[in-house]
DNA sequence: CTTGGTTGTCTAGCAGTGCTAGAATCGAGC
DNA sequence: GCTCGATTCTAGCACTGCTAGACAACCAAG
């Protein structure tokens, strides 16, 4: 292996370290605690090194978001794959989505609450984000109902999940209703 | 009127000026532009004056949020009052909610995206916030369906609206589906 | 009208933020 | 061992929210 190759490899590894450290720090202490100084200290480099990998903090958040989108898509596909019926698949999808948002709040924030400099619903949308939407579409298409475009239905179902995820995490919904909210969502929205 | 009364009145008026100016600035240039220095300059006082009215920036955001909750509740009640049928009322509610979020993005952010130091779904929740939820409840109760607690149904319907509002404003949903999303939401969720 | 004291306001500054220019250091190839 | 380009760090900028202490305005009493 050439010297150049080794350097490139080490550089890529350091970039992964930055993203992983940012994510860890955000999950532990919230995104406010992810300052460039704190992050630099944790990876044991100085601040300008961060800027040699990313244009700024936004891009770091964006990188965490893309990582999250990949995980979320995989989790949804895994959960729906083993479910035997359309109803079971939709329920699994909803529960998995909400569980991911609940257990990875910082990543979910990076995806949807913070500005990671990412675009959506157009050609420049990063592939992992489009794929996460595709994962939803795969399961939801079969319960969209007659004459309803799957994309339209998926947008609505996704919006409902997103609303539930954000409002419940902000403490704006009663925790004791959590399960029944999901049940009602599936019962009403999906055509079974 | 005593001197004390006059001072109290002037003080209250200045407080309203602060909130109104913060809101205006946020709608014009986003909340990031609402710095204590910028805000102080616009009201033609120095920064410490802001802190004699509010504990900090969070409380100013919270004040804008409460103003927004009051407006939103009124808008929903006005829109549903004239609608002749349950279906028309629910549709009016949904459209009004989403229109408010779209036309007052900074206020909506103050309510739900930013931390205004407000609590929800408990006893210490400010009255205007509880009342806004009550306004939703009034119209949605009649379409909750048999055996479904109105509060549970309202939480779900509200979550869906909130998800639609935030995702569509972030450019994550296709604009051309906007009307059909609302139509589908009402059709599926409400029991008519 | 002057004084005294309270109330209100402002100036100036702190510690922290994201980000960057230029100095210092490292290391690969001769 | 030396050179010189690539890499990394130090030190600093302009900005943020927030506040201590100096200053000014004002009202009541003499």
Short mmCIF file of C-alpha atoms (C1' of nucleotides) in Angstrom, two decimals:
data_model
loop_
_atom_site.label_atom_id
_atom_site.label_comp_id
_atom_site.label_asym_id
_atom_site.label_seq_id
_atom_site.Cartn_x
_atom_site.Cartn_y
_atom_site.Cartn_z
CA UNK A 1 0.00 0.00 0.00
CA UNK A 2 1.26 3.44 -0.85
CA UNK A 3 1.77 6.18 1.65
CA UNK A 4 -1.02 8.14 0.07
CA UNK A 5 -3.43 5.28 0.52
CA UNK A 6 -2.55 4.92 4.18
CA UNK A 7 -3.07 8.61 4.74
CA UNK A 8 -6.41 8.54 3.01
CA UNK A 9 -7.46 5.59 5.14
CA UNK A 10 -6.41 7.27 8.36
CA UNK A 11 -8.17 10.40 7.29
CA UNK A 12 -11.40 8.53 6.62
CA UNK A 13 -11.13 6.83 9.97
CA UNK A 14 -10.67 10.16 11.72
CA UNK A 15 -13.73 11.48 9.95
CA UNK A 16 -15.78 8.56 11.26
CA UNK A 17 -14.37 9.25 14.71
CA UNK A 18 -15.56 12.84 14.50
CA UNK A 19 -19.09 11.83 13.53
CA UNK A 20 -19.27 9.09 16.14
CA UNK A 21 -17.94 11.38 18.85
CA UNK A 22 -20.36 14.15 17.91
CA UNK A 23 -23.23 11.70 18.04
CA UNK A 24 -22.16 10.24 21.36
CA UNK A 25 -21.71 13.64 22.91
CA UNK A 26 -25.07 14.79 21.58
CA UNK A 27 -26.86 11.74 23.00
CA UNK A 28 -25.16 12.15 26.34
CA UNK A 29 -25.47 15.89 26.87
CA UNK A 30 -27.57 17.25 24.03
CA UNK A 31 -26.52 19.07 20.88
CA UNK A 32 -25.87 22.27 22.80
CA UNK A 33 -22.92 20.55 24.42
CA UNK A 34 -21.46 19.65 21.03
CA UNK A 35 -19.23 22.67 20.62
CA UNK A 36 -16.30 22.66 18.26
CA UNK A 37 -13.94 22.99 21.23
CA UNK A 38 -15.48 20.12 23.17
CA UNK A 39 -15.58 17.95 20.09
CA UNK A 40 -11.99 18.77 19.18
CA UNK A 41 -10.82 17.87 22.67
CA UNK A 42 -12.62 14.53 22.62
CA UNK A 43 -11.01 13.46 19.37
CA UNK A 44 -7.70 14.79 20.68
CA UNK A 45 -7.13 17.22 17.86
CA UNK A 46 -7.49 20.96 17.61
CA UNK A 47 -10.50 22.73 16.18
CA UNK A 48 -9.16 23.44 12.69
CA UNK A 49 -8.89 19.70 12.07
CA UNK A 50 -12.69 19.53 12.21
CA UNK A 51 -12.82 22.14 9.49
CA UNK A 52 -10.50 20.14 7.29
CA UNK A 53 -13.16 17.41 7.23
CA UNK A 54 -16.37 19.44 7.36
CA UNK A 55 -17.29 22.94 6.27
CA UNK A 56 -18.75 23.64 9.67
CA UNK A 57 -20.87 22.34 12.50
CA UNK A 58 -23.89 22.02 10.22
CA UNK A 59 -22.14 19.47 8.07
CA UNK A 60 -21.22 17.43 11.13
CA UNK A 61 -24.86 17.39 12.18
CA UNK A 62 -25.74 16.42 8.63
CA UNK A 63 -23.32 13.50 8.76
CA UNK A 64 -24.93 12.24 11.95
CA UNK A 65 -28.34 12.66 10.32
CA UNK A 66 -27.35 10.52 7.34
CA UNK A 67 -26.02 7.85 9.66
CA UNK A 68 -29.34 7.93 11.46
CA UNK A 69 -31.35 7.69 8.26
CA UNK A 70 -29.43 4.58 7.29
CA UNK A 71 -30.05 2.96 10.67
CA UNK A 72 -33.69 3.91 10.72
CA UNK A 73 -34.29 2.45 7.28
CA UNK A 74 -32.57 -0.77 8.28
CA UNK A 75 -34.53 -1.02 11.52
CA UNK A 76 -37.83 -0.55 9.72
CA UNK A 77 -37.03 -3.15 7.07
CA UNK A 78 -35.91 -5.61 9.72
CA UNK A 79 -39.06 -5.12 11.76
CA UNK A 80 -41.47 -5.38 8.84
CA UNK A 81 -39.73 -8.32 7.19
CA UNK A 82 -40.79 -10.85 9.80
CA UNK A 83 -44.32 -9.57 10.31
CA UNK A 84 -46.90 -11.95 8.82
CA UNK A 85 -49.76 -9.64 7.84
CA UNK A 86 -50.17 -6.14 6.42
CA UNK A 87 -51.57 -5.00 9.74
CA UNK A 88 -48.66 -6.49 11.67
CA UNK A 89 -46.23 -4.88 9.25
CA UNK A 90 -47.72 -1.41 9.61
CA UNK A 91 -47.85 -1.72 13.39
CA UNK A 92 -44.24 -2.90 13.46
CA UNK A 93 -43.25 0.00 11.24
CA UNK A 94 -44.92 2.54 13.48
CA UNK A 95 -43.57 1.09 16.71
CA UNK A 96 -40.06 0.79 15.29
CA UNK A 97 -40.07 4.35 14.01
CA UNK A 98 -41.23 5.77 17.33
CA UNK A 99 -38.84 3.57 19.30
CA UNK A 100 -35.92 4.75 17.20
CA UNK A 101 -36.87 8.38 17.76
CA UNK A 102 -37.25 7.78 21.48
CA UNK A 103 -33.98 5.92 21.95
CA UNK A 104 -31.88 8.13 19.67
CA UNK A 105 -33.25 11.59 20.32
CA UNK A 106 -30.10 13.43 19.30
CA UNK A 107 -29.88 11.57 16.02
CA UNK A 108 -33.57 12.17 15.39
CA UNK A 109 -33.03 15.86 16.09
CA UNK A 110 -30.14 15.91 13.65
CA UNK A 111 -32.43 14.39 11.04
CA UNK A 112 -35.49 16.57 11.46
CA UNK A 113 -35.19 19.34 14.02
CA UNK A 114 -31.75 20.79 13.40
CA UNK A 115 -30.45 22.21 10.21
CA UNK A 116 -27.93 19.76 8.86
CA UNK A 117 -27.84 21.56 5.55
CA UNK A 118 -29.71 18.71 3.90
CA UNK A 119 -32.37 19.00 1.23
CA UNK A 120 -35.48 16.86 0.97
CA UNK A 121 -38.03 15.77 -1.55
CA UNK A 122 -35.88 16.74 -4.51
CA UNK A 123 -33.02 15.49 -6.65
CA UNK A 124 -30.23 16.66 -4.38
CA UNK A 125 -31.56 14.75 -1.41
CA UNK A 126 -28.83 12.40 -0.14
CA UNK A 127 -29.44 8.75 -0.99
CA UNK A 128 -29.84 7.47 2.60
CA UNK A 129 -32.66 9.91 3.19
CA UNK A 130 -34.45 8.89 0.03
CA UNK A 131 -33.91 5.26 1.01
CA UNK A 132 -35.44 5.79 4.45
CA UNK A 133 -38.53 7.18 2.79
CA UNK A 134 -38.47 4.23 0.42
CA UNK A 135 -38.43 1.86 3.38
CA UNK A 136 -41.62 3.45 4.65
CA UNK A 137 -43.14 3.35 1.18
CA UNK A 138 -42.47 -0.38 0.79
CA UNK A 139 -44.67 -1.33 3.71
CA UNK A 140 -47.24 1.42 3.48
CA UNK A 141 -48.07 1.01 -0.21
CA UNK A 142 -50.13 -2.10 0.46
CA UNK A 143 -52.36 -0.29 2.98
CA UNK A 144 -52.74 3.04 1.19
CA UNK A 145 -56.21 2.14 -0.04
CA UNK A 146 -57.81 2.25 -3.48
CA UNK A 147 -57.14 5.30 -5.57
CA UNK A 148 -54.68 6.78 -3.11
CA UNK A 149 -51.18 7.34 -4.38
CA UNK A 150 -48.71 5.48 -2.16
CA UNK A 151 -46.42 8.49 -1.98
CA UNK A 152 -49.25 10.67 -0.74
CA UNK A 153 -50.30 8.13 1.86
CA UNK A 154 -46.74 7.60 3.00
CA UNK A 155 -46.22 11.32 3.45
CA UNK A 156 -49.30 11.50 5.64
CA UNK A 157 -48.45 8.43 7.70
CA UNK A 158 -44.89 9.62 8.12
CA UNK A 159 -46.06 13.07 9.18
CA UNK A 160 -48.27 11.52 11.83
CA UNK A 161 -45.40 9.45 13.15
CA UNK A 162 -43.14 12.47 13.14
CA UNK A 163 -45.68 14.52 15.04
CA UNK A 164 -46.12 11.77 17.61
CA UNK A 165 -42.36 11.38 17.97
CA UNK A 166 -41.62 15.05 18.48
CA UNK A 167 -44.59 15.99 20.64
CA UNK A 168 -44.29 12.98 22.92
CA UNK A 169 -40.58 13.54 23.41
CA UNK A 170 -41.22 17.18 24.25
CA UNK A 171 -43.58 16.03 26.99
CA UNK A 172 -46.61 17.43 25.24
CA UNK A 173 -48.56 14.18 25.06
CA UNK A 174 -49.74 11.96 27.90
CA UNK A 175 -47.34 9.01 28.27
CA UNK A 176 -50.10 6.64 29.34
CA UNK A 177 -51.79 7.01 25.95
CA UNK A 178 -48.66 6.10 24.00
CA UNK A 179 -49.64 2.58 22.98
CA UNK A 180 -53.24 3.46 22.27
CA UNK A 181 -52.18 6.36 20.07
CA UNK A 182 -50.21 4.02 17.84
CA UNK A 183 -53.01 1.50 17.77
CA UNK A 184 -55.53 4.16 16.79
CA UNK A 185 -53.19 5.58 14.16
CA UNK A 186 -52.81 2.22 12.46
CA UNK A 187 -56.51 1.38 12.76
CA UNK A 188 -57.65 4.62 11.23
CA UNK A 189 -55.02 5.47 8.63
CA UNK A 190 -54.25 2.06 7.16
CA UNK A 191 -56.79 0.36 4.89
CA UNK A 192 -56.61 -3.29 5.91
CA UNK B 1 -54.17 58.01 38.69
CA UNK B 2 -51.15 57.72 40.90
CA UNK B 3 -47.59 57.92 39.75
CA UNK B 4 -47.10 54.27 40.56
CA UNK B 5 -50.01 53.31 38.35
CA UNK B 6 -48.65 55.27 35.45
CA UNK B 7 -45.26 53.62 35.80
CA UNK B 8 -46.82 50.18 35.95
CA UNK B 9 -48.80 50.94 32.83
CA UNK B 10 -45.78 52.21 30.93
CA UNK B 11 -43.83 49.19 32.04
CA UNK B 12 -46.50 46.82 30.82
CA UNK B 13 -46.60 48.63 27.51
CA UNK B 14 -42.86 48.31 27.12
CA UNK B 15 -43.12 44.62 27.84
CA UNK B 16 -45.67 44.24 25.07
CA UNK B 17 -43.34 46.20 22.81
CA UNK B 18 -40.52 43.77 23.54
CA UNK B 19 -42.66 40.74 22.73
CA UNK B 20 -44.10 42.32 19.60
CA UNK B 21 -40.68 43.40 18.39
CA UNK B 22 -39.17 39.98 19.05
CA UNK B 23 -41.98 38.37 17.11
CA UNK B 24 -41.71 40.80 14.21
CA UNK B 25 -37.96 40.37 14.00
CA UNK B 26 -38.27 36.59 14.17
CA UNK B 27 -40.85 36.52 11.38
CA UNK B 28 -38.75 38.83 9.23
CA UNK B 29 -35.31 37.32 9.70
CA UNK B 30 -35.73 34.17 11.75
CA UNK B 31 -35.13 33.55 15.43
CA UNK B 32 -31.36 33.50 14.91
CA UNK B 33 -31.53 37.21 14.17
CA UNK B 34 -33.33 37.88 17.45
CA UNK B 35 -30.27 38.64 19.54
CA UNK B 36 -30.52 40.59 22.75
CA UNK B 37 -28.48 43.39 21.20
CA UNK B 38 -30.62 43.61 18.07
CA UNK B 39 -33.80 43.45 20.10
CA UNK B 40 -32.57 46.10 22.53
CA UNK B 41 -31.70 48.43 19.68
CA UNK B 42 -35.11 48.04 18.06
CA UNK B 43 -36.96 48.93 21.23
CA UNK B 44 -34.49 51.78 21.74
CA UNK B 45 -33.31 50.62 25.13
CA UNK B 46 -30.19 48.84 26.29
CA UNK B 47 -29.90 45.12 26.85
CA UNK B 48 -30.33 45.09 30.64
CA UNK B 49 -33.82 46.51 30.21
CA UNK B 50 -34.82 43.25 28.56
CA UNK B 51 -33.62 41.40 31.62
CA UNK B 52 -35.70 43.58 33.90
CA UNK B 53 -38.78 42.20 32.13
CA UNK B 54 -37.70 38.64 31.34
CA UNK B 55 -35.26 36.24 32.94
CA UNK B 56 -33.63 35.65 29.59
CA UNK B 57 -34.17 35.03 25.93
CA UNK B 58 -36.08 31.82 26.64
CA UNK B 59 -38.78 33.70 28.47
CA UNK B 60 -39.16 36.13 25.59
CA UNK B 61 -39.65 33.20 23.23
CA UNK B 62 -42.12 31.78 25.72
CA UNK B 63 -44.08 35.03 25.72
CA UNK B 64 -44.31 34.96 21.92
CA UNK B 65 -45.42 31.34 22.14
CA UNK B 66 -48.24 32.16 24.53
CA UNK B 67 -49.37 34.97 22.26
CA UNK B 68 -49.39 32.49 19.41
CA UNK B 69 -51.37 29.91 21.35
CA UNK B 70 -54.04 32.48 22.08
CA UNK B 71 -54.27 33.48 18.42
CA UNK B 72 -54.30 29.90 17.21
CA UNK B 73 -57.10 28.94 19.59
CA UNK B 74 -59.15 31.94 18.48
CA UNK B 75 -58.56 31.20 14.81
CA UNK B 76 -59.66 27.60 15.22
CA UNK B 77 -62.79 28.53 17.12
CA UNK B 78 -63.67 31.17 14.54
CA UNK B 79 -63.19 28.78 11.65
CA UNK B 80 -65.16 25.92 13.19
CA UNK B 81 -68.00 28.08 14.50
CA UNK B 82 -69.46 28.80 11.09
CA UNK B 83 -69.02 25.33 9.60
CA UNK B 84 -72.34 23.52 9.20
CA UNK B 85 -71.36 19.85 9.59
CA UNK B 86 -68.91 17.80 11.65
CA UNK B 87 -66.93 17.09 8.54
CA UNK B 88 -66.78 20.75 7.57
CA UNK B 89 -65.72 21.62 11.10
CA UNK B 90 -62.87 19.12 11.16
CA UNK B 91 -61.68 20.19 7.73
CA UNK B 92 -61.82 23.83 8.76
CA UNK B 93 -59.87 23.03 11.91
CA UNK B 94 -57.14 21.23 10.00
CA UNK B 95 -56.82 23.88 7.31
CA UNK B 96 -56.81 26.70 9.84
CA UNK B 97 -54.16 25.02 11.96
CA UNK B 98 -51.88 24.40 9.02
CA UNK B 99 -52.46 27.88 7.59
CA UNK B 100 -51.54 29.44 10.91
CA UNK B 101 -48.33 27.42 11.08
CA UNK B 102 -47.49 28.35 7.51
CA UNK B 103 -48.16 32.07 7.86
CA UNK B 104 -46.59 32.48 11.29
CA UNK B 105 -43.59 30.16 11.15
CA UNK B 106 -41.60 32.00 13.81
CA UNK B 107 -44.50 31.96 16.24
CA UNK B 108 -45.10 28.30 15.51
CA UNK B 109 -41.43 27.62 16.15
CA UNK B 110 -41.64 29.48 19.45
CA UNK B 111 -44.57 27.27 20.39
CA UNK B 112 -43.23 23.88 19.42
CA UNK B 113 -39.68 23.85 18.08
CA UNK B 114 -37.81 26.17 20.40
CA UNK B 115 -37.51 25.91 24.11
CA UNK B 116 -39.59 28.67 25.59
CA UNK B 117 -39.31 27.15 29.03
CA UNK B 118 -42.95 26.10 28.93
CA UNK B 119 -44.38 22.89 30.30
CA UNK B 120 -47.12 20.85 28.67
CA UNK B 121 -49.71 18.27 29.59
CA UNK B 122 -49.50 18.99 33.30
CA UNK B 123 -50.77 21.39 35.93
CA UNK B 124 -48.17 24.07 35.38
CA UNK B 125 -48.99 24.42 31.70
CA UNK B 126 -49.92 28.06 31.00
CA UNK B 127 -53.63 28.61 30.49
CA UNK B 128 -53.43 29.74 26.83
CA UNK B 129 -51.72 26.49 25.89
CA UNK B 130 -54.32 24.40 27.66
CA UNK B 131 -56.99 26.48 26.01
CA UNK B 132 -55.55 25.91 22.54
CA UNK B 133 -55.71 22.18 23.16
CA UNK B 134 -59.26 22.66 24.44
CA UNK B 135 -60.17 24.40 21.19
CA UNK B 136 -59.04 21.34 19.26
CA UNK B 137 -60.88 19.07 21.68
CA UNK B 138 -64.16 20.91 21.23
CA UNK B 139 -64.38 20.14 17.55
CA UNK B 140 -62.65 16.79 17.52
CA UNK B 141 -64.68 15.15 20.28
CA UNK B 142 -67.67 14.67 18.01
CA UNK B 143 -65.64 12.74 15.46
CA UNK B 144 -63.47 10.66 17.80
CA UNK B 145 -65.59 7.58 17.26
CA UNK B 146 -67.24 5.16 19.67
CA UNK B 147 -65.21 4.03 22.63
CA UNK B 148 -62.32 6.35 21.84
CA UNK B 149 -61.48 8.89 24.50
CA UNK B 150 -61.66 12.40 23.00
CA UNK B 151 -58.35 13.37 24.61
CA UNK B 152 -56.62 10.41 23.03
CA UNK B 153 -58.10 11.14 19.63
CA UNK B 154 -57.26 14.81 19.87
CA UNK B 155 -53.65 14.02 20.74
CA UNK B 156 -53.38 11.84 17.65
CA UNK B 157 -55.07 14.31 15.33
CA UNK B 158 -52.99 17.15 16.70
CA UNK B 159 -49.79 15.14 16.28
CA UNK B 160 -50.64 14.49 12.66
CA UNK B 161 -51.28 18.18 12.06
CA UNK B 162 -48.05 19.08 13.81
CA UNK B 163 -46.10 16.60 11.72
CA UNK B 164 -47.64 17.94 8.52
CA UNK B 165 -46.93 21.52 9.58
CA UNK B 166 -43.29 20.97 10.45
CA UNK B 167 -42.33 18.61 7.65
CA UNK B 168 -44.02 20.61 4.94
CA UNK B 169 -42.45 23.83 6.13
CA UNK B 170 -39.03 22.17 6.17
CA UNK B 171 -39.54 21.28 2.51
CA UNK B 172 -39.72 17.57 3.24
CA UNK B 173 -43.15 17.01 1.71
CA UNK B 174 -44.29 17.58 -1.85
CA UNK B 175 -46.16 20.89 -2.07
CA UNK B 176 -48.50 19.61 -4.76
CA UNK B 177 -49.92 17.02 -2.36
CA UNK B 178 -50.74 19.58 0.33
CA UNK B 179 -54.52 19.72 -0.16
CA UNK B 180 -54.90 16.00 -0.71
CA UNK B 181 -52.93 15.25 2.45
CA UNK B 182 -55.41 17.23 4.52
CA UNK B 183 -58.34 15.64 2.77
CA UNK B 184 -56.97 12.17 3.38
CA UNK B 185 -56.19 12.98 7.00
CA UNK B 186 -59.76 14.08 7.69
CA UNK B 187 -61.26 11.19 5.74
CA UNK B 188 -59.28 8.56 7.55
CA UNK B 189 -58.94 9.84 11.09
CA UNK B 190 -62.34 11.36 11.71
CA UNK B 191 -65.36 9.11 12.22
CA UNK B 192 -68.13 10.87 10.36
"C1'" DC C 1 -35.92 75.70 44.67
"C1'" DT C 2 -32.81 72.61 46.62
"C1'" DT C 3 -31.64 68.46 48.49
"C1'" DG C 4 -31.60 63.29 49.36
"C1'" DG C 5 -32.54 58.86 48.18
"C1'" DT C 6 -34.66 55.57 45.47
"C1'" DT C 7 -35.51 53.84 41.13
"C1'" DG C 8 -34.31 53.12 36.72
"C1'" DT C 9 -30.94 52.78 32.90
"C1'" DC C 10 -26.59 52.38 30.63
"C1'" DT C 11 -21.64 51.32 29.91
"C1'" DA C 12 -18.45 48.00 29.89
"C1'" DG C 13 -17.19 43.59 30.50
"C1'" DC C 14 -17.27 38.23 31.18
"C1'" DA C 15 -17.22 33.65 29.45
"C1'" DG C 16 -18.66 31.20 25.86
"C1'" DT C 17 -19.75 30.31 20.63
"C1'" DG C 18 -18.36 29.12 15.41
"C1'" DC C 19 -14.78 29.86 12.56
"C1'" DT C 20 -9.97 31.10 10.44
"C1'" DA C 21 -5.17 33.35 9.28
"C1'" DG C 22 -0.69 32.52 9.90
"C1'" DA C 23 2.94 30.35 12.66
"C1'" DA C 24 4.94 25.97 13.89
"C1'" DT C 25 5.68 21.24 13.30
"C1'" DC C 26 5.89 16.91 11.07
"C1'" DG C 27 7.38 13.54 7.76
"C1'" DA C 28 8.31 11.56 3.02
"C1'" DG C 29 11.78 11.50 -0.53
"C1'" DC C 30 16.34 12.56 -1.80
"C1'" DG D 1 20.70 14.50 7.55
"C1'" DC D 2 18.23 17.90 4.76
"C1'" DT D 3 14.55 20.04 2.27
"C1'" DC D 4 10.19 21.37 1.39
"C1'" DG D 5 5.34 20.47 1.01
"C1'" DA D 6 1.51 18.83 3.82
"C1'" DT D 7 -0.53 18.89 8.19
"C1'" DT D 8 -1.60 20.67 12.62
"C1'" DC D 9 -1.76 24.09 16.21
"C1'" DT D 10 -1.83 28.68 18.46
"C1'" DA D 11 -4.01 32.69 18.82
"C1'" DG D 12 -7.35 35.56 17.52
"C1'" DC D 13 -11.83 37.62 15.36
"C1'" DA D 14 -16.62 38.84 15.68
"C1'" DC D 15 -20.44 37.33 17.70
"C1'" DT D 16 -23.67 35.32 21.47
"C1'" DG D 17 -26.44 35.57 26.25
"C1'" DC D 18 -26.00 37.68 30.35
"C1'" DT D 19 -24.59 40.89 34.44
"C1'" DA D 20 -21.91 44.01 37.95
"C1'" DG D 21 -21.32 48.44 38.97
"C1'" DA D 22 -21.30 53.29 37.43
"C1'" DC D 23 -24.43 56.74 36.26
"C1'" DA D 24 -28.66 59.45 35.58
"C1'" DA D 25 -33.46 60.52 36.25
"C1'" DC D 26 -37.05 61.33 39.12
"C1'" DC D 27 -40.16 62.05 43.13
"C1'" DA D 28 -40.92 63.52 47.96
"C1'" DA D 29 -39.59 66.28 51.76
"C1'" DG D 30 -37.65 70.59 53.67
#
